[in-house]
Short mmCIF file of C-alpha atoms in Angstrom, two decimals:
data_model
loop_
_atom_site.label_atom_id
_atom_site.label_comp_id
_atom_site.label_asym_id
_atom_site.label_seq_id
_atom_site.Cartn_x
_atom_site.Cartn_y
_atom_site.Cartn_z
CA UNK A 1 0.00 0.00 0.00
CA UNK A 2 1.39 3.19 -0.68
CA UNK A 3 2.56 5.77 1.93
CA UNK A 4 -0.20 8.60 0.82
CA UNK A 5 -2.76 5.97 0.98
CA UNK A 6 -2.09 4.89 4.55
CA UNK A 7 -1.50 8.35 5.59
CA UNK A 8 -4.76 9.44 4.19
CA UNK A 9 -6.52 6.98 6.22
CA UNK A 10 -4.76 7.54 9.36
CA UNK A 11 -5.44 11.20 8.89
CA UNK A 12 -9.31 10.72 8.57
CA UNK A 13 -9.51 8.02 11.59
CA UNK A 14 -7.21 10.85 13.59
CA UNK A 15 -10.04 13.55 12.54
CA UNK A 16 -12.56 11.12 13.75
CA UNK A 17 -11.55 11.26 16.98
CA UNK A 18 -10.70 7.34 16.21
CA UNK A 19 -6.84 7.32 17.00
CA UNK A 20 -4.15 9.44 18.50
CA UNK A 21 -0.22 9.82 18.03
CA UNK A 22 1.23 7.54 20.69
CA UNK A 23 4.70 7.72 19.94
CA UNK A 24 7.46 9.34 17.60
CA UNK A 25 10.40 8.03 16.52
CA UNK A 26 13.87 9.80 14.78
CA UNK A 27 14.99 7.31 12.20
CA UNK A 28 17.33 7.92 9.08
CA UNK A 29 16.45 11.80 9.00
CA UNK A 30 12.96 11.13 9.01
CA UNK A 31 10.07 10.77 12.00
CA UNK A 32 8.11 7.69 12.29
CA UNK A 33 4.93 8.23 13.76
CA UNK A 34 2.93 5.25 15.81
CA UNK A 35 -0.82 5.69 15.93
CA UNK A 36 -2.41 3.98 18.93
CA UNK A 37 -6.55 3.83 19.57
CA UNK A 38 -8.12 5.91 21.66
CA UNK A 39 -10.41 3.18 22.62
CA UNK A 40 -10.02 -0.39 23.60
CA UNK A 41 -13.32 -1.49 22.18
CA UNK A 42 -16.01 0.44 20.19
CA UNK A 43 -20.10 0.41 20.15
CA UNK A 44 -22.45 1.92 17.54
CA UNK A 45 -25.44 4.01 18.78
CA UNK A 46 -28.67 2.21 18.30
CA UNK A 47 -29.93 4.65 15.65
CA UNK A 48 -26.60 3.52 13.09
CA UNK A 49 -27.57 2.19 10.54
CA UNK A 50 -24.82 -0.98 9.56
CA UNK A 51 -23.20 -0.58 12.61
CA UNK A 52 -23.19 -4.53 13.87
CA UNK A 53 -22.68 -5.34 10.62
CA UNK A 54 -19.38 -3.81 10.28
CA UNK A 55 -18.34 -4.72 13.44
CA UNK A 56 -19.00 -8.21 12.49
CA UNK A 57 -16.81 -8.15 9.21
CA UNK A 58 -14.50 -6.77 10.85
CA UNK A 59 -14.41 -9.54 13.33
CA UNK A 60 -13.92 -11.52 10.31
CA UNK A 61 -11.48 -10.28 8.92
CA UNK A 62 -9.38 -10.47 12.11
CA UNK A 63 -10.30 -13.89 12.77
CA UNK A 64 -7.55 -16.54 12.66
CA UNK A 65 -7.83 -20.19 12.69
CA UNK A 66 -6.99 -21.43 16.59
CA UNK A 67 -4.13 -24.07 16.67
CA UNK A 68 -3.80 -26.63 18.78
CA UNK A 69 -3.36 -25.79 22.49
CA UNK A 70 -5.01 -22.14 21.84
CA UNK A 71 -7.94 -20.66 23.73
CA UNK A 72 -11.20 -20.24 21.21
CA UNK A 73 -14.67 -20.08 21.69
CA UNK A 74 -17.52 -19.52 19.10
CA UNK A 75 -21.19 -19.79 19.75
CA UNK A 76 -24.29 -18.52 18.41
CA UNK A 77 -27.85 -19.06 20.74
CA UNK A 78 -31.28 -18.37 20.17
CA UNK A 79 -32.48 -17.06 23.38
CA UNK A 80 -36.68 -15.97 24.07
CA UNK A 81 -35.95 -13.39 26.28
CA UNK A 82 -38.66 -10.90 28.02
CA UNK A 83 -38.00 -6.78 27.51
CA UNK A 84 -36.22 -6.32 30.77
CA UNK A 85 -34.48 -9.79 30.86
CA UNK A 86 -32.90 -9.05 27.18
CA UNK A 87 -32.26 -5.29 28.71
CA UNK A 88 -30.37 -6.74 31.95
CA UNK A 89 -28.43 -9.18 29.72
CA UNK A 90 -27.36 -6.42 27.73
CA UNK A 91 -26.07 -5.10 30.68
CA UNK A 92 -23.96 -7.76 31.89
CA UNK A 93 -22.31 -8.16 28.50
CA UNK A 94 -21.70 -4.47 28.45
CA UNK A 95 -19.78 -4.70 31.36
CA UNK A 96 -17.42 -7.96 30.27
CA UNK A 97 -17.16 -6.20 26.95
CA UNK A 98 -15.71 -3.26 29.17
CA UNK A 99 -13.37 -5.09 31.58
CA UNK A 100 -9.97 -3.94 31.50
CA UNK A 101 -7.40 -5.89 29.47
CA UNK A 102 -3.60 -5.67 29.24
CA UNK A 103 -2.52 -4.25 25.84
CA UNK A 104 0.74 -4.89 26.33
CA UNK A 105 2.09 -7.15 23.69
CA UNK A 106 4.75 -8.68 25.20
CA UNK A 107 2.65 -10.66 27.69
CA UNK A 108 0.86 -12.68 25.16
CA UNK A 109 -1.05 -13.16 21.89
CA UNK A 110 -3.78 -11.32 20.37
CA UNK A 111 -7.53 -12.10 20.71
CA UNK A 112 -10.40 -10.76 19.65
CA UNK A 113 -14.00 -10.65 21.46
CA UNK A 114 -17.24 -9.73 19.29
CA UNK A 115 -20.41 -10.02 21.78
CA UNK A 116 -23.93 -9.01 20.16
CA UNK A 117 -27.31 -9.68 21.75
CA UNK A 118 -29.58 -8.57 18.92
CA UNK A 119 -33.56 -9.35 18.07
CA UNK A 120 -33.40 -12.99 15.91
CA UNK A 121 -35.47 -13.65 12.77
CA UNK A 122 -36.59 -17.22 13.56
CA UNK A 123 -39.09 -19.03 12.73
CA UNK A 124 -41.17 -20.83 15.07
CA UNK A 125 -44.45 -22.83 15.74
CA UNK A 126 -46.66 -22.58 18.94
CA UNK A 127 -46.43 -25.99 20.62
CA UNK A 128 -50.45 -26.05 19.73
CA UNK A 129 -49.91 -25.49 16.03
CA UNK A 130 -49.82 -28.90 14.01
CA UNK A 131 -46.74 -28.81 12.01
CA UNK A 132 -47.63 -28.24 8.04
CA UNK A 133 -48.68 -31.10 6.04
CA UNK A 134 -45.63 -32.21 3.71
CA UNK A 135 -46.41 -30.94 -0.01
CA UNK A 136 -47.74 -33.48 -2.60
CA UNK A 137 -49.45 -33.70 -5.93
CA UNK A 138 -51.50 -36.47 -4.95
CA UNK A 139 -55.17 -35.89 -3.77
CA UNK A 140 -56.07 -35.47 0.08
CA UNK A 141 -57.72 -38.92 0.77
CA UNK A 142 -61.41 -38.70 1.38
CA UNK A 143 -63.18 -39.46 4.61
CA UNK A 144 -65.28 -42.42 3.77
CA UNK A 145 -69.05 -41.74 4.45
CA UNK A 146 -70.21 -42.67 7.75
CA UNK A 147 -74.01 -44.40 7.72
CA UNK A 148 -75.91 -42.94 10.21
#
């Protein structure tokens, strides 16, 4: 990638408030400058539009395959959860989301940690409701007629 490219990017996350100079170094005439986040973690407002979304790809695109021996956990649920109970659990994920972490390289290996509770699209059936008739091109049978 070329140096104008990167710069321009780092110069629009800096204006955004997303990233701050951490660090300058003198090297070979020149100044090397290390970005750092300002953030350890970041959250969308509710009224963004794609915001999950692009958190998720970019969970993605991080993602490594674990080797052996290495810590990984992936899970999706389906949870019915009432107004207040999916509000509390909110909550507590909030605050693990927010614990404080070490970013200090040196003391181990990078992991990542992508935690959504968001309303589900899936289907379901009332335990009362009969589950639908498999489709078929042959005729329903015919209830034979009962003499009275």
């Amino acid at each position: 990638m070329a140096k104008g490219t990167i710069g321009y990017h780092v110069r629009v996350l800096r204006e955004a408030g997303l990233v701050r100079l951490s660090e300058t170094r003198h090297v070979r005439g020149g100044t090397e400058q290390y970005f750092a986040l300002v953030s350890h973690a970041f959250t969308f407002d509710e009224d963004v539009q794609g915001g999950p979304q692009f958190l998720i790809n970019a969970a993605l695109g991080e993602m490594l395959p674990a080797h052996p021996g290495q810590a990984d956990h992936t899970a999706l649920r389906h949870l019915w959860l009432s107004h207040d109970e999916a509000h509390a659990l909110a909550a507590r994920l909030r605050e693990l989301a927010a614990e404080p972490h070490t970013v200090d390289s040196s003391r181990g290996e990078p992991y990542g940690l992508l935690v959504s509770l968001f309303p589900a699209d899936i289907p379901t059936l009332d335990r009362d409701t009969p589950a639908p008739a498999p489709d078929t091109d042959e005729a329903p049978d015919e209830a034979p007629d009962e003499a009275h």
